[in-house]
Short mmCIF file of C-alpha atoms in Angstrom, two decimals:
data_model
loop_
_atom_site.label_atom_id
_atom_site.label_comp_id
_atom_site.label_asym_id
_atom_site.label_seq_id
_atom_site.Cartn_x
_atom_site.Cartn_y
_atom_site.Cartn_z
CA MET A 1 56.77 -4.70 -15.87
CA LYS A 2 55.06 -2.07 -13.79
CA VAL A 3 53.56 -1.13 -16.32
CA LEU A 4 51.66 -4.46 -16.64
CA VAL A 5 51.10 -4.67 -12.76
CA ILE A 6 49.31 -1.41 -13.06
CA LEU A 7 46.66 -2.11 -15.52
CA SER A 8 46.38 -6.17 -14.16
CA LEU A 9 44.93 -3.57 -11.43
CA MET A 10 42.71 -1.90 -13.17
CA THR A 11 41.28 -4.73 -14.10
CA VAL A 12 40.74 -6.21 -10.76
CA ALA A 13 39.57 -3.19 -9.42
CA SER A 14 37.54 -2.09 -12.30
CA HIS A 15 36.19 -5.91 -12.45
CA GLY A 16 35.36 -5.23 -8.31
CA LEU A 17 32.76 -3.02 -9.83
CA SER A 18 31.21 -4.16 -12.53
CA VAL A 19 29.90 -6.99 -10.34
CA LYS A 20 29.16 -4.88 -7.60
CA HIS A 21 26.60 -3.38 -10.35
CA GLN A 22 25.63 -6.20 -12.06
CA ARG A 23 24.12 -7.95 -8.92
CA SER A 24 21.06 -5.15 -9.11
CA PHE A 25 17.66 -5.73 -8.28
CA ALA A 26 14.37 -4.67 -11.85
CA ALA A 27 13.70 -1.28 -11.78
CA ASP A 28 9.96 -2.78 -11.61
CA PHE A 29 11.07 -5.07 -8.43
CA VAL A 30 9.19 -3.75 -5.52
CA PHE A 31 10.81 -2.89 -2.24
CA GLY A 32 8.13 -2.05 0.83
CA CYS A 33 7.97 -2.46 4.20
CA ALA A 34 5.05 -3.93 6.09
CA THR A 35 2.85 -3.95 9.41
CA ALA A 36 -0.46 -5.18 11.00
CA SER A 37 -2.94 -3.18 12.62
CA TYR A 38 -2.51 -4.39 15.89
CA GLN A 39 0.89 -4.06 16.85
CA VAL A 40 1.39 -0.62 15.23
CA GLU A 41 -2.55 1.17 15.52
CA GLY A 42 -3.60 1.47 19.00
CA ALA A 43 -6.48 3.29 19.20
CA TRP A 44 -8.54 -0.45 20.49
CA ASN A 45 -11.56 1.07 21.24
CA GLU A 46 -12.02 4.52 20.23
CA ASP A 47 -14.42 5.84 17.16
CA GLY A 48 -16.40 2.82 17.21
CA LYS A 49 -14.39 0.21 17.12
CA GLY A 50 -14.79 -3.30 18.88
CA GLU A 51 -13.20 -5.62 20.72
CA ASN A 52 -10.63 -8.27 19.78
CA ILE A 53 -9.30 -11.63 20.14
CA TRP A 54 -5.78 -9.60 21.44
CA ASP A 55 -8.11 -6.71 22.93
CA HIS A 56 -9.53 -9.26 25.10
CA MET A 57 -7.02 -11.63 25.96
CA THR A 58 -4.71 -9.00 27.05
CA HIS A 59 -6.92 -7.61 29.36
CA ASN A 60 -7.70 -10.20 31.17
CA LYS A 61 -5.48 -12.26 30.97
CA PRO A 62 -2.06 -9.98 30.71
CA THR A 63 0.08 -12.33 32.45
CA VAL A 64 0.63 -14.05 28.97
CA ILE A 65 2.10 -11.45 27.19
CA LYS A 66 6.12 -10.87 28.49
CA ASP A 67 6.44 -7.71 29.86
CA LEU A 68 2.33 -7.40 30.70
CA SER A 69 1.64 -4.91 28.08
CA ASN A 70 -0.88 -4.56 25.22
CA GLY A 71 -1.28 -3.04 21.80
CA ASP A 72 -4.09 -0.32 22.96
CA VAL A 73 -1.56 2.14 22.72
CA ALA A 74 1.16 0.99 20.69
CA ALA A 75 2.74 3.16 17.87
CA ASP A 76 -0.33 4.97 17.63
CA SER A 77 -0.21 4.61 13.97
CA TYR A 78 -4.33 5.21 14.16
CA HIS A 79 -2.98 9.34 14.56
CA ASN A 80 0.18 8.93 13.05
CA TYR A 81 -0.90 7.32 9.74
CA LYS A 82 0.79 11.15 7.69
CA ARG A 83 4.41 10.64 10.20
CA ASP A 84 3.66 7.20 9.06
CA VAL A 85 3.75 7.89 5.29
CA GLU A 86 6.38 10.63 5.63
CA ILE A 87 8.88 7.52 6.34
CA MET A 88 7.79 5.77 3.61
CA ARG A 89 8.51 8.43 1.68
CA GLU A 90 12.30 8.62 3.31
CA LEU A 91 12.57 5.68 3.24
CA GLY A 92 11.43 5.83 -0.84
CA LEU A 93 9.80 2.92 -0.75
CA ASP A 94 7.64 0.98 -3.20
CA ALA A 95 5.42 -0.41 -1.30
CA TYR A 96 3.53 -0.66 2.16
CA ARG A 97 1.71 -3.59 3.79
CA PHE A 98 -0.71 -2.68 5.78
CA SER A 99 -4.12 -4.70 7.62
CA LEU A 100 -7.14 -3.79 8.13
CA SER A 101 -8.77 -4.37 11.66
CA TRP A 102 -11.58 -6.61 11.19
CA SER A 103 -13.23 -5.23 14.12
CA ARG A 104 -12.44 -1.90 13.50
CA ILE A 105 -14.21 -1.75 10.49
CA LEU A 106 -16.89 -3.89 11.68
CA PRO A 107 -17.02 -4.10 15.24
CA THR A 108 -19.96 -6.80 15.95
CA GLY A 109 -17.34 -9.03 13.11
CA PHE A 110 -20.30 -8.54 11.19
CA ALA A 111 -21.13 -7.15 8.45
CA SER A 112 -24.65 -6.24 9.54
CA GLU A 113 -23.24 -3.07 10.88
CA ILE A 114 -20.10 -1.34 8.47
CA ASN A 115 -17.94 1.46 11.09
CA PRO A 116 -18.00 4.44 9.22
CA ALA A 117 -15.27 5.89 11.09
CA ALA A 118 -12.58 2.47 9.95
CA ILE A 119 -13.38 3.79 6.64
CA GLU A 120 -12.50 6.71 6.38
CA TYR A 121 -8.96 6.02 8.90
CA TYR A 122 -8.24 3.95 6.26
CA ASN A 123 -8.89 5.76 3.03
CA ASN A 124 -7.58 8.62 4.71
CA LEU A 125 -4.22 6.24 5.03
CA ILE A 126 -4.69 5.02 1.81
CA ASN A 127 -4.59 8.69 -0.22
CA GLU A 128 -1.85 10.12 2.06
CA MET A 129 0.58 7.10 0.04
CA LEU A 130 -1.01 6.75 -3.19
CA LYS A 131 -1.22 10.70 -2.95
CA TYR A 132 3.04 10.00 -3.49
CA ASP A 133 3.13 6.71 -5.66
CA ILE A 134 3.58 4.16 -2.43
CA LYS A 135 0.74 0.79 -3.59
CA PRO A 136 -0.63 -0.06 -1.04
CA MET A 137 -0.96 -3.95 -0.25
CA ALA A 138 -3.77 -4.14 2.60
CA THR A 139 -4.08 -8.10 4.46
CA LEU A 140 -6.91 -9.06 5.91
CA TYR A 141 -6.94 -10.72 8.36
CA HIS A 142 -3.56 -10.51 10.26
CA TRP A 143 -4.56 -11.98 13.46
CA ASP A 144 -7.11 -9.26 15.26
CA LEU A 145 -9.82 -11.98 14.87
CA PRO A 146 -13.34 -9.69 16.56
CA GLN A 147 -13.99 -11.31 20.47
CA LYS A 148 -17.61 -11.99 19.66
CA LEU A 149 -16.20 -14.08 16.25
CA GLN A 150 -14.84 -16.23 18.84
CA GLU A 151 -16.91 -16.65 20.92
CA LEU A 152 -19.17 -18.90 18.65
CA GLY A 153 -15.79 -21.04 18.17
CA GLY A 154 -14.12 -18.21 15.37
CA PHE A 155 -11.54 -20.69 12.49
CA ALA A 156 -12.57 -23.16 14.66
CA ASN A 157 -16.43 -22.39 13.43
CA PRO A 158 -17.46 -23.88 9.44
CA LEU A 159 -19.67 -20.44 9.17
CA ILE A 160 -15.87 -18.84 9.88
CA ALA A 161 -15.52 -19.25 6.06
CA GLU A 162 -18.79 -17.16 4.92
CA TRP A 163 -18.46 -14.79 8.12
CA PHE A 164 -14.47 -13.83 5.76
CA GLU A 165 -16.39 -13.96 2.65
CA ASP A 166 -18.94 -10.52 4.10
CA TYR A 167 -16.20 -8.76 6.08
CA ALA A 168 -13.31 -9.29 2.65
CA ARG A 169 -16.18 -8.77 0.33
CA VAL A 170 -16.68 -4.84 2.62
CA ALA A 171 -12.76 -4.87 2.24
CA TYR A 172 -13.44 -4.60 -1.63
CA GLU A 173 -16.16 -2.63 -1.57
CA HIS A 174 -14.83 0.52 0.36
CA PHE A 175 -11.05 -0.16 -0.56
CA GLY A 176 -10.56 -1.82 -4.27
CA ASP A 177 -10.97 1.05 -6.31
CA ARG A 178 -6.87 1.96 -5.10
CA VAL A 179 -5.47 -1.65 -3.54
CA LYS A 180 -4.47 -3.38 -5.62
CA PHE A 181 -2.73 -6.06 -3.95
CA TRP A 182 -4.70 -8.20 -1.42
CA ILE A 183 -3.30 -10.62 1.59
CA THR A 184 -6.11 -13.16 1.91
CA ILE A 185 -4.59 -14.33 5.50
CA ASN A 186 -1.31 -14.37 7.29
CA GLU A 187 0.14 -17.33 8.22
CA PRO A 188 -2.72 -19.72 8.60
CA LYS A 189 -0.25 -22.17 11.01
CA GLU A 190 0.35 -19.64 13.28
CA ILE A 191 -3.17 -18.96 13.90
CA CYS A 192 -4.39 -22.01 13.07
CA HIS A 193 -1.87 -23.87 15.34
CA GLN A 194 -0.74 -21.22 18.57
CA GLY A 195 -3.94 -19.87 18.88
CA TYR A 196 -5.34 -23.58 18.76
CA GLY A 197 -3.61 -26.35 19.75
CA SER A 198 -1.07 -24.44 21.36
CA THR A 199 -1.28 -20.94 23.49
CA THR A 200 1.85 -18.90 21.58
CA MET A 201 -0.79 -17.12 20.05
CA ALA A 202 -4.44 -15.53 21.24
CA PRO A 203 -7.06 -16.97 21.65
CA ILE A 204 -4.78 -19.51 23.38
CA LEU A 205 -7.52 -22.50 23.27
CA ASN A 206 -4.55 -25.40 23.43
CA SER A 207 -7.17 -27.61 21.96
CA THR A 208 -4.25 -30.42 21.63
CA ALA A 209 -5.50 -32.17 19.62
CA PHE A 210 -8.20 -30.57 17.19
CA GLY A 211 -7.32 -27.09 17.75
CA THR A 212 -4.98 -26.67 14.71
CA TYR A 213 -6.08 -29.07 11.90
CA LEU A 214 -9.80 -28.08 12.57
CA CYS A 215 -8.56 -24.52 12.19
CA ALA A 216 -7.16 -25.84 8.59
CA LYS A 217 -9.49 -26.61 6.55
CA HIS A 218 -12.24 -24.08 7.69
CA LEU A 219 -8.99 -21.53 6.91
CA LEU A 220 -8.11 -22.22 4.18
CA LEU A 221 -12.30 -22.04 2.43
CA ALA A 222 -12.98 -18.45 3.69
CA HIS A 223 -9.65 -17.17 2.16
CA ALA A 224 -10.77 -19.33 -0.92
CA ASN A 225 -13.88 -17.58 -0.32
CA ALA A 226 -12.28 -14.21 -0.32
CA TYR A 227 -10.42 -14.56 -3.49
CA HIS A 228 -13.70 -16.02 -5.41
CA ALA A 229 -15.57 -13.02 -3.62
CA TYR A 230 -12.53 -11.16 -5.63
CA ASN A 231 -11.96 -13.56 -8.43
CA ASN A 232 -15.21 -13.51 -9.75
CA ASP A 233 -17.66 -9.78 -8.86
CA PHE A 234 -14.12 -7.49 -7.80
CA ARG A 235 -11.66 -8.59 -9.89
CA PRO A 236 -13.56 -7.62 -13.94
CA THR A 237 -13.66 -3.90 -12.57
CA GLN A 238 -11.00 -3.37 -10.07
CA GLY A 239 -7.94 -5.21 -11.26
CA GLY A 240 -6.04 -6.54 -9.02
CA GLU A 241 -3.54 -9.71 -8.03
CA CYS A 242 -5.13 -11.99 -4.58
CA GLY A 243 -3.41 -14.18 -2.99
CA ILE A 244 -1.96 -15.33 0.38
CA THR A 245 0.67 -15.81 3.24
CA PHE A 246 2.65 -18.17 5.04
CA ALA A 247 5.12 -18.88 7.65
CA VAL A 248 8.00 -20.34 5.50
CA SER A 249 11.08 -21.71 7.32
CA TRP A 250 14.20 -23.55 6.55
CA TYR A 251 14.21 -26.92 7.72
CA ASP A 252 17.16 -28.79 7.25
CA ALA A 253 18.40 -31.97 8.18
CA LEU A 254 20.62 -32.82 10.67
CA THR A 255 22.51 -35.95 9.19
CA ASP A 256 22.63 -36.98 5.77
CA SER A 257 20.07 -40.08 7.19
CA ASP A 258 17.25 -40.93 4.88
CA GLU A 259 15.31 -40.50 8.34
CA ASP A 260 16.13 -36.83 9.55
CA LYS A 261 15.82 -36.21 5.52
CA PHE A 262 12.35 -37.98 5.36
CA ALA A 263 12.20 -36.56 9.12
CA ALA A 264 12.71 -32.05 7.84
CA GLU A 265 10.00 -32.92 4.72
CA LEU A 266 8.09 -33.61 7.39
CA LYS A 267 8.47 -30.66 9.19
CA LYS A 268 7.67 -28.54 5.04
CA GLN A 269 4.76 -30.02 5.28
CA GLY A 270 3.31 -29.86 8.98
CA ASP A 271 4.93 -26.31 9.08
CA TYR A 272 3.87 -24.32 6.08
CA GLY A 273 2.46 -27.02 3.24
CA LEU A 274 -0.62 -28.51 4.97
CA TYR A 275 -1.97 -24.84 4.51
CA SER A 276 0.31 -23.88 1.07
CA ASP A 277 -0.50 -27.06 -0.83
CA PRO A 278 -4.43 -27.32 -1.38
CA ILE A 279 -4.30 -24.43 -2.83
CA PHE A 280 -0.78 -24.15 -4.58
CA SER A 281 0.23 -28.66 -6.05
CA GLU A 282 -2.04 -29.48 -8.53
CA GLU A 283 -3.55 -32.23 -7.09
CA GLY A 284 -4.85 -30.04 -4.00
CA GLY A 285 -5.77 -31.68 -0.79
CA TYR A 286 -2.86 -31.93 2.33
CA PRO A 287 0.73 -32.93 1.66
CA THR A 288 0.32 -36.97 1.75
CA ASP A 289 3.82 -37.40 4.06
CA ILE A 290 1.97 -35.21 7.35
CA ALA A 291 -1.68 -36.52 6.68
CA LYS A 292 -0.65 -39.99 6.52
CA ARG A 293 1.19 -39.71 10.78
CA ILE A 294 -1.79 -37.32 11.67
CA SER A 295 -4.06 -40.54 10.41
CA GLU A 296 -1.77 -43.21 11.81
CA LYS A 297 -1.32 -41.10 15.34
CA SER A 298 -4.97 -41.17 15.80
CA ALA A 299 -5.96 -44.76 14.56
CA GLN A 300 -2.71 -45.12 17.51
CA GLN A 301 -4.76 -42.80 19.93
CA GLY A 302 -8.12 -44.58 19.58
CA PHE A 303 -9.74 -41.65 16.93
CA SER A 304 -11.98 -43.36 15.13
CA LYS A 305 -10.76 -41.14 12.25
CA SER A 306 -8.02 -39.20 11.41
CA ARG A 307 -8.22 -35.75 13.27
CA LEU A 308 -7.16 -33.68 10.02
CA PRO A 309 -11.04 -33.73 8.98
CA GLU A 310 -10.65 -34.31 5.89
CA PHE A 311 -11.37 -31.80 2.51
CA THR A 312 -14.25 -33.44 0.12
CA GLU A 313 -14.05 -33.69 -3.78
CA GLU A 314 -15.22 -30.18 -4.00
CA GLU A 315 -13.86 -28.36 -1.39
CA LYS A 316 -10.04 -29.57 -3.10
CA ALA A 317 -11.67 -27.95 -6.18
CA TRP A 318 -12.84 -25.13 -4.49
CA VAL A 319 -9.36 -24.29 -2.81
CA ARG A 320 -7.17 -24.79 -4.79
CA GLY A 321 -5.54 -22.30 -7.70
CA THR A 322 -6.95 -20.17 -5.36
CA SER A 323 -4.24 -17.22 -5.06
CA ASP A 324 -2.77 -15.58 -8.09
CA PHE A 325 1.06 -15.06 -5.76
CA TYR A 326 2.43 -16.88 -2.98
CA GLY A 327 3.53 -15.20 0.62
CA VAL A 328 6.48 -15.67 1.92
CA ASN A 329 7.46 -14.43 5.36
CA HIS A 330 10.69 -16.06 6.48
CA TYR A 331 13.33 -14.78 8.81
CA THR A 332 15.18 -18.29 10.13
CA ALA A 333 15.83 -22.07 10.43
CA LYS A 334 16.16 -25.50 12.29
CA LEU A 335 18.05 -28.07 11.50
CA ILE A 336 15.61 -30.78 11.97
CA SER A 337 16.20 -34.58 13.75
CA ALA A 338 14.02 -38.31 12.88
CA THR A 339 16.20 -38.99 16.60
CA GLU A 340 18.02 -36.81 18.08
CA HIS A 341 16.85 -32.81 20.24
CA LYS A 342 13.37 -34.33 21.04
CA GLU A 343 11.05 -32.51 23.48
CA LEU A 344 7.59 -33.59 25.84
CA ASN A 345 5.30 -32.82 23.71
CA ASP A 346 1.27 -33.03 24.92
CA VAL A 347 -0.45 -36.26 23.30
CA PRO A 348 -2.68 -35.69 21.00
CA SER A 349 -1.21 -32.81 19.80
CA TYR A 350 0.84 -31.56 16.86
CA GLU A 351 3.94 -32.05 17.62
CA ASP A 352 3.44 -35.11 18.51
CA ASP A 353 1.77 -35.96 15.68
CA LEU A 354 5.76 -34.48 14.00
CA ASP A 355 7.21 -36.59 16.46
CA ILE A 356 10.94 -35.16 15.34
CA GLY A 357 14.22 -33.27 17.06
CA THR A 358 15.09 -29.59 16.19
CA PHE A 359 18.72 -28.48 16.53
CA VAL A 360 20.54 -25.06 16.42
CA PRO A 361 24.02 -24.55 16.08
CA GLU A 362 26.20 -22.48 18.08
CA ASP A 363 27.34 -20.01 15.09
CA TRP A 364 24.86 -19.14 14.00
CA GLN A 365 24.05 -15.24 15.83
CA LYS A 366 21.22 -14.84 18.16
CA SER A 367 18.99 -12.31 17.54
CA GLY A 368 16.47 -10.45 21.01
CA ALA A 369 14.14 -13.70 19.84
CA ASP A 370 15.06 -16.86 21.37
CA TRP A 371 13.42 -17.82 18.08
CA LEU A 372 15.95 -16.50 15.82
CA MET A 373 18.45 -17.57 14.19
CA MET A 374 21.56 -15.98 11.43
CA ALA A 375 21.01 -18.67 9.88
CA PRO A 376 23.11 -19.28 6.20
CA LYS A 377 21.34 -19.29 3.26
CA SER A 378 17.77 -19.64 4.26
CA LEU A 379 15.49 -16.98 2.81
CA TYR A 380 17.28 -18.41 -0.98
CA ASN A 381 16.94 -22.07 -0.17
CA CYS A 382 13.20 -21.65 1.24
CA LEU A 383 12.61 -19.38 -2.05
CA MET A 384 13.95 -22.26 -3.85
CA ASP A 385 11.81 -24.50 -2.27
CA VAL A 386 8.36 -22.93 -2.83
CA HIS A 387 9.73 -22.60 -5.97
CA GLU A 388 10.47 -26.36 -6.81
CA ARG A 389 7.48 -27.27 -4.76
CA TYR A 390 4.65 -25.22 -6.69
CA ASN A 391 5.78 -25.05 -10.20
CA ALA A 392 7.55 -21.85 -10.51
CA PRO A 393 4.17 -19.15 -8.29
CA VAL A 394 4.77 -15.93 -8.92
CA LEU A 395 6.64 -14.99 -5.65
CA TYR A 396 6.26 -12.27 -2.98
CA VAL A 397 8.57 -11.65 0.25
CA THR A 398 6.04 -10.69 2.55
CA GLU A 399 7.96 -9.97 5.72
CA ASN A 400 11.43 -10.55 6.15
CA GLY A 401 13.13 -9.44 9.20
CA TRP A 402 15.08 -8.99 12.69
CA ALA A 403 14.50 -8.56 16.87
CA ASP A 404 17.32 -6.95 19.00
CA SER A 405 17.18 -6.38 22.45
CA LEU A 406 15.91 -3.03 23.60
CA GLU A 407 19.37 -2.63 24.62
CA VAL A 408 20.19 -1.88 20.57
CA GLY A 409 18.86 1.33 20.01
CA LEU A 410 19.27 2.49 17.00
CA SER A 411 23.26 1.40 15.98
CA ASP A 412 21.40 -1.84 14.92
CA ASP A 413 24.74 -3.28 13.01
CA LEU A 414 23.00 -6.59 13.46
CA ARG A 415 20.10 -5.86 11.45
CA VAL A 416 22.07 -4.43 8.84
CA GLU A 417 24.25 -7.70 8.53
CA TYR A 418 20.88 -9.46 7.79
CA TYR A 419 19.30 -7.77 5.93
CA ARG A 420 22.24 -7.46 3.72
CA ALA A 421 22.39 -11.18 3.52
CA ALA A 422 18.49 -11.56 3.38
CA LEU A 423 18.77 -9.57 0.06
CA GLU A 424 21.59 -11.59 -1.09
CA ASP A 425 19.89 -14.24 -0.72
CA VAL A 426 16.83 -12.11 -3.53
CA LEU A 427 19.79 -11.86 -5.69
CA ASP A 428 20.70 -15.32 -5.73
CA ALA A 429 16.80 -16.48 -6.13
CA ILE A 430 16.12 -14.94 -8.62
CA ASP A 431 19.46 -15.47 -10.53
CA ALA A 432 17.70 -19.01 -10.33
CA GLY A 433 15.06 -18.15 -12.07
CA VAL A 434 13.16 -18.35 -9.33
CA ASN A 435 9.80 -15.95 -10.14
CA LEU A 436 10.68 -12.96 -7.50
CA LYS A 437 8.93 -10.10 -7.77
CA GLY A 438 9.03 -7.79 -4.99
CA TYR A 439 10.06 -8.10 -0.81
CA LEU A 440 9.31 -6.29 2.55
CA ALA A 441 11.46 -5.70 5.66
CA TRP A 442 9.80 -6.31 8.95
CA SER A 443 8.91 -3.29 9.77
CA LEU A 444 8.14 -0.21 9.39
CA ILE A 445 8.56 0.64 12.68
CA ASP A 446 9.14 -0.44 15.92
CA ASN A 447 5.69 -2.21 16.64
CA PHE A 448 4.13 -4.23 19.98
CA GLU A 449 5.25 -7.98 19.28
CA TRP A 450 3.04 -10.41 20.64
CA MET A 451 3.09 -12.44 23.24
CA SER A 452 6.52 -10.74 23.52
CA GLY A 453 5.00 -7.34 23.71
CA TYR A 454 7.32 -4.47 24.17
CA SER A 455 10.15 -6.30 24.77
CA GLN A 456 11.99 -6.52 21.15
CA ARG A 457 11.87 -4.69 18.52
CA PHE A 458 11.82 -5.60 14.85
CA GLY A 459 11.15 -1.76 12.86
CA LEU A 460 12.96 0.28 10.93
CA TYR A 461 13.25 3.20 12.88
CA TYR A 462 12.73 3.56 16.19
CA VAL A 463 9.62 4.09 18.45
CA ASP A 464 10.38 6.36 22.17
CA TYR A 465 7.29 4.28 24.06
CA GLU A 466 7.42 6.78 26.99
CA ASP A 467 7.00 9.69 24.53
CA PRO A 468 2.83 10.31 23.64
CA ALA A 469 3.75 11.33 21.00
CA ARG A 470 5.34 8.15 19.92
CA THR A 471 8.19 9.71 18.49
CA ARG A 472 9.42 7.85 15.47
CA THR A 473 13.33 7.91 15.25
CA ALA A 474 15.39 5.71 11.87
CA LYS A 475 18.00 3.07 13.14
CA LYS A 476 21.10 2.80 10.84
CA SER A 477 19.09 -0.45 9.46
CA ALA A 478 17.04 2.75 8.30
CA PHE A 479 19.73 3.89 6.25
CA VAL A 480 20.79 0.62 4.00
CA TYR A 481 17.87 -0.31 3.21
CA LYS A 482 17.06 3.43 2.43
CA HIS A 483 20.00 2.95 0.78
CA ILE A 484 19.58 -0.52 -1.37
CA VAL A 485 15.85 0.52 -2.71
CA LYS A 486 17.46 3.97 -3.85
CA ASN A 487 20.60 2.38 -6.63
CA ARG A 488 18.88 -0.87 -6.29
CA TYR A 489 22.19 -2.95 -5.35
CA ILE A 490 24.01 -4.18 -1.56
CA ASP A 491 27.26 -1.86 -1.24
CA TYR A 492 28.63 -3.64 1.73
CA ASP A 493 30.96 0.13 1.78
CA TYR A 494 27.73 1.70 3.05
CA GLU A 495 28.00 3.33 5.92
CA PRO A 496 24.96 6.56 6.38
CA GLU A 497 27.10 9.98 6.27
CA SER A 498 24.64 11.35 9.64
CA MET A 499 21.88 9.75 11.25
CA THR A 500 19.67 12.22 10.36
CA MET A 501 16.50 10.89 7.40
CA THR A 502 15.21 13.13 4.67
CA ILE A 503 12.77 12.24 1.83
CA ASP A 504 14.59 12.77 -1.59
CA GLU A 505 13.14 14.49 -4.24
CA GLY A 506 10.42 12.15 -5.89
CA HIS A 507 9.24 11.01 -2.76
#
């Protein structure tokens, strides 16, 4: 009997070990981290850089930022890029996603004037990464439009499509021999709705009736122009990929009622379908339900036609299919109701067009940001939704992260919990057949968190903003992420033996 018991225990133990190792990431699965130019670079007016919309807003309306701060210096990556690459090596990253500053490269916004110091800076960064076999993943536009272009209307001006293509061509020409992964635009909805249809992002235009939708159409045409430029004129010799990335939160129905289910679908269509359907759906154009709702609301409000400008058939064809992958930026989730938990909204506005309520259960763990909660299976649900909605595109998780408040410091246990849960979702999605190629944690280092300034920290590395050198120090989550990247599985028993980060051989 004792022998049988011992054998049984050995069987259980060995089974548990095999399960842990069975749930592993493929050797070619891309692990990385991400940042954005305005949030980390600093050097806002050095070496010929032009003013962007965040420079302009934070200098002229500082009270819109929670702590009255700005990105003038930020983490000073402009002067510390070698340390940032060293951090990538410490983590053992396969890739690093960064964004180019349009106004640093083209100070006036136009391709008639190229800033050589900007070209040198990005060349230095890219070459330093490649020296250590770290794949550069470049985003052309991560929210920092040149102010001169904003004064001409920005994304409300249809000529933005031509201006953006010109800028993209400059980037491809100077960096495309080494950068083989391009993201044209980061998070269209946040650009269009938060910047043009409300006041929660620069340029805080707050054109609630038309801003969101004018921007949506022109942004998609700008993206398509940049994609076709790469596909036709650069891919044949450079051989890279070009795509776009969207903010994809999970929206589930509050109840099982048909009304709540439809409200949740409407929210998905408005938040990301409005921007990804024209590219990824077979028929092209905007999602049917949200387009119908905007049209009906517009008619009720006395407009002669829908406030959502239509695509011509030629424009539909131009935009459709213009992405080699679907980038998913995911953070959180909400429950959606057709009738409950509604707030008063401007009329007309995107929020009024949706006319839904949102709810967050009390048992969802709160982060240091009031909009970010740890919701069960939310990344998995998003990946499955995109997979099924758009006929199994190639996917990358291009951002995923957790906000800490200032007092958390280096022992960021909730971030560790969040990343482990998210990466379990990644494994579940891959097991379910999702064609997911990589995962990029947000963020490599603490950064300027837009309207929240420096009141929140997303980094795997802590940045000391009181130190002129902007010292970077690894948090606990950095060690855990490094362990996952190196070993290709999630080990819940792993605890860092010390808080001293080193570079492993081979990195």
